Amino acid sequence: MSELYYESAYSLSSRLRAGEISSEAVTEAVIQRYHEVESRIRAYLSVDESDALAQARASDRRRAGGEALGPLDGIPVSLKDIIAVAGQPLTCASKILESFVSPYDATVTRRLKEAGSVIWGRLNMDEFAMGSSTENSAFQTTRNPWDTTRVPGGSSGGSAASVAAGESVLALGSDTGGSIRQPAAHCGVVGLKPTYGLVSRYGLVAFASSLDQIGPVGRSVEDVAMLLQVIAGHDPLDSTSFQTSIPDFLESLRGESDPWKLGVPKEYLGEGLDGQVRESVQSAIQFYADDVGCEIREISLPLTDLAVPVYYIIATAEASSNLARYDGVRYGYRSENVNDHLDLYFRSRGEGFGAEVKRRIILGTYALSSGYYDAYYLRAQKVRTLIRKDFLDAFASVDAIISPVAPTPAFVIGERLSDPLSMYLSDIYTLSVNLSGLPAISIPGGFSREGLPIGIQLIGKPFDESRLLAMAYRFEQDHPYSRMRPGI
Ligand code: GLN
């Protein structure tokens, strides 16, 4: 690929280092690409071109002075509009935060700035990250670059679509139940959901705090490894952030290892899975067995059927509590012409939140209310512990687990909007990973007959991102899918 906007961060980084190109040229190419395709993709909620170019020139000056900050210095990275950047809008694609500007940087933002990245564009998403299609954005529906009549997935649909379309080199998303992996799968890019605790959530607007993680999206495994390197690591500002040593992720891609033992959960290849997705997963399994020499073992995750109900109790319960802060007084939207303070709360929330967010707040409040707490929330927490135990038991005999990401390729815009349950059920292969706090990566694993990307998921042990990246890299080396580009 000769266009700068489609070049990998890895290659741009070495060419910047060699002085062959400038960050300004890369950033200009990305901005130009944005102007070419954005009216068809609609991945961005806002951009600040002059600010991005100023950051790029600053990077070029640093480099000229021999003070480049690291491999991502000068590389454009776009952020999902749920991650705080000081002085930039932070809307969560919600009317309630439409005019809110963040007063501070998220830790991941600060780390990117310290690494010299060009922070470019605010990416569209489902409102407060609730959804699987970006159709729940209060402002616009992002289109899938491979077929603009289809959804890009969600909730980080803007992140995946912008990277797939060349409107950014890299992006950050957030994943509470699949929101990085599922859009990455639908848009034919690589997305990683790190272990709970590996990446700080300070400055990530909270949806469901026991599940939320920030993670990288890129067009190659190397690119995702490079971005993860910058954002991973302990942060005293996030009490769930883990004290653990951070490996060199790029280096671990190429390291030698014994052939991995790969688990195939029998519950994940059964009913409800599209035939073409099943074929892609099966041929990936075949590849790991025949070409890599992996031992393949069938495993069982017997509580798989309970993941959807358990997730939708826990996530809505936590959301109902986290979203209580949007009261029309402290942040964002405030209703006019109110009678008293209660009326102010009711109207501001009633007018500011969209339908899906309200549905979740009502469900979550119900699950937490007295008399129902034990029957729903407490029971869900107990089953959650058992779901995690199933995974940890499986990991006693395998190094990683392979599965589909989503049951079908990207669906047509509007198709599932009137049926929230069918939307929720499509999260079946991704939710358990968040409930268990595990890392998982989605990699391009093939195309459907209609030319839509199909993702493969690799799930790892806690803090075993290095191995997942190495396995993904091995697959990518032998398959063309990550190097294919949509004809927008
Ligand atoms: N689709 C899931 C939901 O709607 C997951 C969202 C996410 O990971 N943020 O809750």
Coordinates of N, CA, C and O in Angstrom, one line a residue, residues 210 310 313-314 318 373 376-386 435:
S210 N -17.0 -2.5 36.6 CA -16.3 -3.7 36.9 C -15.9 -4.5 35.6 O -15.4 -5.5 35.6
V310 N -26.5 -12.6 32.6 CA -25.7 -12.1 33.7 C -25.1 -10.7 33.4 O -25.1 -9.8 34.2
I313 N -27.6 -7.9 33.5 CA -27.9 -7.4 34.9 C -26.8 -6.6 35.5 O -27.0 -5.5 35.9
I314 N -25.6 -7.1 35.4 CA -24.5 -6.4 36.0 C -24.2 -5.1 35.3 O -24.0 -4.0 36.0
E318 N -24.7 -1.4 37.1 CA -23.5 -0.5 37.3 C -23.8 0.8 36.5 O -23.5 1.9 37.0
Y373 N -32.7 -7.2 44.6 CA -31.3 -7.2 44.7 C -30.7 -8.7 44.8 O -29.9 -9.1 44.0
Y376 N -31.7 -10.8 41.6 CA -31.0 -10.5 40.3 C -29.5 -10.2 40.5 O -28.7 -10.9 40.0
Y377 N -29.3 -9.1 41.1 CA -27.9 -8.6 41.1 C -26.9 -9.6 41.8 O -25.9 -10.0 41.3
L378 N -27.3 -9.9 43.0 CA -26.4 -10.8 43.8 C -26.3 -12.2 43.1 O -25.2 -12.7 43.0
R379 N -27.4 -12.7 42.6 CA -27.3 -14.0 41.9 C -26.4 -13.9 40.6 O -25.6 -14.7 40.3
A380 N -26.5 -12.7 39.9 CA -25.7 -12.5 38.7 C -24.2 -12.5 39.1 O -23.4 -13.0 38.4
Q381 N -23.9 -11.8 40.2 CA -22.5 -11.8 40.7 C -22.0 -13.2 41.0 O -20.8 -13.5 40.7
K382 N -22.8 -14.0 41.6 CA -22.4 -15.4 41.9 C -22.1 -16.2 40.6 O -21.1 -16.9 40.5
V383 N -23.0 -16.0 39.6 CA -22.8 -16.8 38.4 C -21.6 -16.2 37.7 O -20.9 -17.0 37.0
R384 N -21.4 -14.9 37.8 CA -20.2 -14.3 37.2 C -18.9 -15.0 37.7 O -18.0 -15.3 36.9
T385 N -18.9 -15.2 39.0 CA -17.7 -15.9 39.6 C -17.6 -17.3 39.0 O -16.5 -17.8 38.7
L386 N -18.7 -18.0 38.8 CA -18.6 -19.3 38.2 C -18.2 -19.3 36.7 O -17.5 -20.2 36.3
L435 N -16.7 -10.4 31.7 CA -17.2 -10.9 33.0 C -16.1 -11.6 33.8 O -16.0 -11.6 35.0

